[in-house]
């Protein structure tokens, strides 16, 4: 826990802000504005309240990661439909939390580089039009040459409040998203 606090300096302040927001509103949101209502956030039962607080802190982070993954999968699907990716050569075989695993048919390196460029474009694009993020953790880069390094990036370099984060990143025009 102490190493996590050192590696992610703003996490404790962020967590406290998320819990305060949840206690005030009864919910928290992902970047795309999906709300998770927390009926026990102000419970008199310490056990239930603590469980709701954990859910409150987890939702903006993992829920937004799920949003990002779903948007990437939608863009990949569009690449299959448009013919930019050939499903007989490049297959999405699994999603694991906020990662997408691919099976790529053996092909010349130039073609692999082209396929990787399309996959990176789908996975690294903003999740909504006009997305405005002042600070965001270093993204997980879609890189088949670095499969063992994924997940070991730094982030949370600056402290910021949940309400400021929410105001900056929630997509204002979420229709058609």
Short mmCIF file of C-alpha atoms in Angstrom, two decimals:
data_model
loop_
_atom_site.label_atom_id
_atom_site.label_comp_id
_atom_site.label_asym_id
_atom_site.label_seq_id
_atom_site.Cartn_x
_atom_site.Cartn_y
_atom_site.Cartn_z
CA UNK A 1 0.00 0.00 0.00
CA UNK A 2 2.82 2.40 0.86
CA UNK A 3 4.56 1.67 -2.46
CA UNK A 4 1.32 2.39 -4.29
CA UNK A 5 0.98 5.72 -2.47
CA UNK A 6 4.58 6.59 -3.42
CA UNK A 7 4.14 5.53 -7.04
CA UNK A 8 0.84 7.35 -7.42
CA UNK A 9 1.18 10.53 -5.33
CA UNK A 10 -2.36 11.85 -5.89
CA UNK A 11 -4.23 8.65 -5.18
CA UNK A 12 -5.11 9.31 -1.53
CA UNK A 13 -6.43 12.81 -2.24
CA UNK A 14 -8.29 11.53 -5.30
CA UNK A 15 -9.83 8.71 -3.23
CA UNK A 16 -10.95 11.12 -0.49
CA UNK A 17 -12.49 13.45 -3.10
CA UNK A 18 -14.35 10.59 -4.75
CA UNK A 19 -15.77 9.43 -1.41
CA UNK A 20 -16.87 13.00 -0.49
CA UNK A 21 -18.56 13.35 -3.89
CA UNK A 22 -20.32 10.00 -3.46
CA UNK A 23 -21.48 10.84 0.06
CA UNK A 24 -22.92 14.13 -1.21
CA UNK A 25 -24.58 12.82 -4.40
CA UNK A 26 -25.12 9.09 -3.75
CA UNK A 27 -23.28 8.13 -6.95
CA UNK A 28 -20.00 8.35 -8.88
CA UNK A 29 -19.40 8.45 -12.64
CA UNK A 30 -17.10 7.11 -15.30
CA UNK A 31 -15.55 9.39 -17.90
CA UNK A 32 -18.46 8.77 -20.26
CA UNK A 33 -20.91 9.70 -17.55
CA UNK A 34 -22.17 6.25 -16.58
CA UNK A 35 -23.40 6.55 -13.01
CA UNK A 36 -23.02 3.97 -10.28
CA UNK A 37 -25.42 4.55 -7.43
CA UNK A 38 -24.13 3.58 -3.99
CA UNK A 39 -27.04 2.99 -1.62
CA UNK A 40 -24.76 2.25 1.33
CA UNK A 41 -22.34 5.17 0.97
CA UNK A 42 -23.85 6.87 4.04
CA UNK A 43 -24.85 3.66 5.83
CA UNK A 44 -24.71 3.44 9.60
CA UNK A 45 -23.16 -0.01 9.14
CA UNK A 46 -19.38 0.48 9.01
CA UNK A 47 -18.97 -2.68 6.90
CA UNK A 48 -21.55 -1.59 4.29
CA UNK A 49 -20.24 1.99 4.22
CA UNK A 50 -16.63 0.80 3.73
CA UNK A 51 -17.69 -1.53 0.89
CA UNK A 52 -19.54 1.35 -0.81
CA UNK A 53 -16.48 3.60 -0.39
CA UNK A 54 -14.29 0.99 -2.12
CA UNK A 55 -16.83 0.78 -4.96
CA UNK A 56 -16.90 4.57 -5.17
CA UNK A 57 -13.12 4.85 -5.59
CA UNK A 58 -12.94 1.90 -7.97
CA UNK A 59 -15.71 2.99 -10.35
CA UNK A 60 -14.20 6.14 -11.92
CA UNK A 61 -10.95 4.31 -12.57
CA UNK A 62 -11.99 0.80 -13.64
CA UNK A 63 -15.32 1.96 -15.04
CA UNK A 64 -13.53 4.47 -17.26
CA UNK A 65 -11.05 1.76 -18.28
CA UNK A 66 -14.07 -0.32 -19.33
CA UNK A 67 -15.42 2.70 -21.27
CA UNK A 68 -12.08 3.06 -23.08
CA UNK A 69 -11.97 -0.66 -23.90
CA UNK A 70 -15.54 -0.67 -25.25
CA UNK A 71 -14.85 2.35 -27.44
CA UNK A 72 -11.66 0.70 -28.77
CA UNK A 73 -13.62 -2.48 -29.54
CA UNK A 74 -16.23 -0.43 -31.41
CA UNK A 75 -13.50 1.22 -33.51
CA UNK A 76 -11.92 -2.19 -34.20
CA UNK A 77 -15.31 -3.55 -35.27
CA UNK A 78 -15.66 -0.62 -37.69
CA UNK A 79 -12.22 -1.46 -39.11
CA UNK A 80 -13.39 -5.03 -39.77
CA UNK A 81 -16.59 -3.80 -41.42
CA UNK A 82 -14.77 -1.23 -43.58
CA UNK A 83 -12.10 -3.75 -44.63
CA UNK A 84 -9.19 -1.94 -42.95
CA UNK A 85 -8.61 -5.10 -40.88
CA UNK A 86 -9.10 -8.62 -42.20
CA UNK A 87 -10.68 -10.90 -39.57
CA UNK A 88 -8.94 -13.90 -41.11
CA UNK A 89 -5.58 -12.23 -40.34
CA UNK A 90 -6.25 -10.23 -37.17
CA UNK A 91 -8.58 -11.54 -34.49
CA UNK A 92 -9.63 -10.08 -31.17
CA UNK A 93 -9.41 -13.17 -28.99
CA UNK A 94 -10.03 -11.78 -25.51
CA UNK A 95 -10.48 -8.75 -23.35
CA UNK A 96 -8.90 -8.89 -19.93
CA UNK A 97 -10.07 -6.01 -17.74
CA UNK A 98 -8.82 -3.01 -19.74
CA UNK A 99 -6.64 -4.89 -22.21
CA UNK A 100 -7.45 -6.39 -25.60
CA UNK A 101 -5.58 -9.50 -26.75
CA UNK A 102 -5.14 -10.17 -30.47
CA UNK A 103 -4.10 -13.12 -32.55
CA UNK A 104 -2.27 -11.93 -35.66
CA UNK A 105 -1.61 -14.34 -38.50
CA UNK A 106 2.02 -14.74 -39.50
CA UNK A 107 2.74 -12.08 -42.14
CA UNK A 108 5.59 -9.89 -43.44
CA UNK A 109 6.88 -7.33 -40.93
CA UNK A 110 5.70 -4.40 -43.09
CA UNK A 111 2.14 -5.70 -42.96
CA UNK A 112 2.37 -6.32 -39.21
CA UNK A 113 3.52 -2.72 -38.76
CA UNK A 114 0.50 -1.56 -40.78
CA UNK A 115 -1.88 -3.73 -38.70
CA UNK A 116 -0.31 -2.51 -35.46
CA UNK A 117 -0.73 1.11 -36.59
CA UNK A 118 -4.47 0.52 -37.13
CA UNK A 119 -4.83 -1.25 -33.78
CA UNK A 120 -2.94 1.55 -31.98
CA UNK A 121 -5.19 4.13 -33.65
CA UNK A 122 -8.28 2.29 -32.43
CA UNK A 123 -6.98 1.81 -28.91
CA UNK A 124 -5.37 5.19 -28.28
CA UNK A 125 -7.98 7.53 -29.75
CA UNK A 126 -10.01 9.81 -27.45
CA UNK A 127 -13.14 8.09 -26.22
CA UNK A 128 -15.41 10.97 -27.15
CA UNK A 129 -15.45 14.08 -29.32
CA UNK A 130 -14.01 17.12 -27.59
CA UNK A 131 -12.47 15.14 -24.75
CA UNK A 132 -10.55 17.55 -22.53
CA UNK A 133 -8.17 16.03 -20.03
CA UNK A 134 -5.73 18.29 -18.24
CA UNK A 135 -3.81 15.36 -16.81
CA UNK A 136 -4.12 11.70 -17.48
CA UNK A 137 -2.01 8.77 -16.47
CA UNK A 138 0.46 7.68 -19.13
CA UNK A 139 -1.58 5.50 -21.49
CA UNK A 140 -0.98 1.83 -21.90
CA UNK A 141 0.49 1.71 -25.38
CA UNK A 142 -0.70 -1.00 -27.73
CA UNK A 143 2.65 -2.54 -28.60
CA UNK A 144 3.06 -6.20 -29.59
CA UNK A 145 6.82 -5.83 -29.21
CA UNK A 146 6.44 -4.95 -25.51
CA UNK A 147 3.90 -7.50 -24.27
CA UNK A 148 5.78 -8.12 -21.03
CA UNK A 149 6.05 -4.42 -20.11
CA UNK A 150 2.34 -3.61 -20.34
CA UNK A 151 0.96 -2.47 -17.03
CA UNK A 152 4.24 -1.15 -15.61
CA UNK A 153 3.89 2.52 -16.54
CA UNK A 154 3.83 5.50 -14.16
CA UNK A 155 0.83 7.71 -13.62
CA UNK A 156 -1.11 9.88 -11.21
CA UNK A 157 1.79 12.34 -11.36
CA UNK A 158 -0.29 15.29 -10.29
CA UNK A 159 -2.85 15.61 -7.53
CA UNK A 160 -6.34 16.58 -8.58
CA UNK A 161 -9.79 16.40 -7.11
CA UNK A 162 -12.47 13.99 -8.27
CA UNK A 163 -14.91 16.84 -8.97
CA UNK A 164 -12.33 18.70 -11.11
CA UNK A 165 -11.50 15.45 -12.92
CA UNK A 166 -15.20 14.74 -13.46
CA UNK A 167 -15.86 18.25 -14.79
CA UNK A 168 -12.93 18.04 -17.20
CA UNK A 169 -13.33 14.53 -18.55
CA UNK A 170 -17.03 13.69 -18.60
CA UNK A 171 -18.09 14.02 -22.20
CA UNK A 172 -20.62 16.82 -22.40
CA UNK A 173 -22.21 15.55 -25.60
CA UNK A 174 -22.68 11.87 -24.86
CA UNK A 175 -25.35 11.26 -27.48
CA UNK A 176 -24.23 8.77 -30.12
CA UNK A 177 -21.43 7.59 -27.81
#
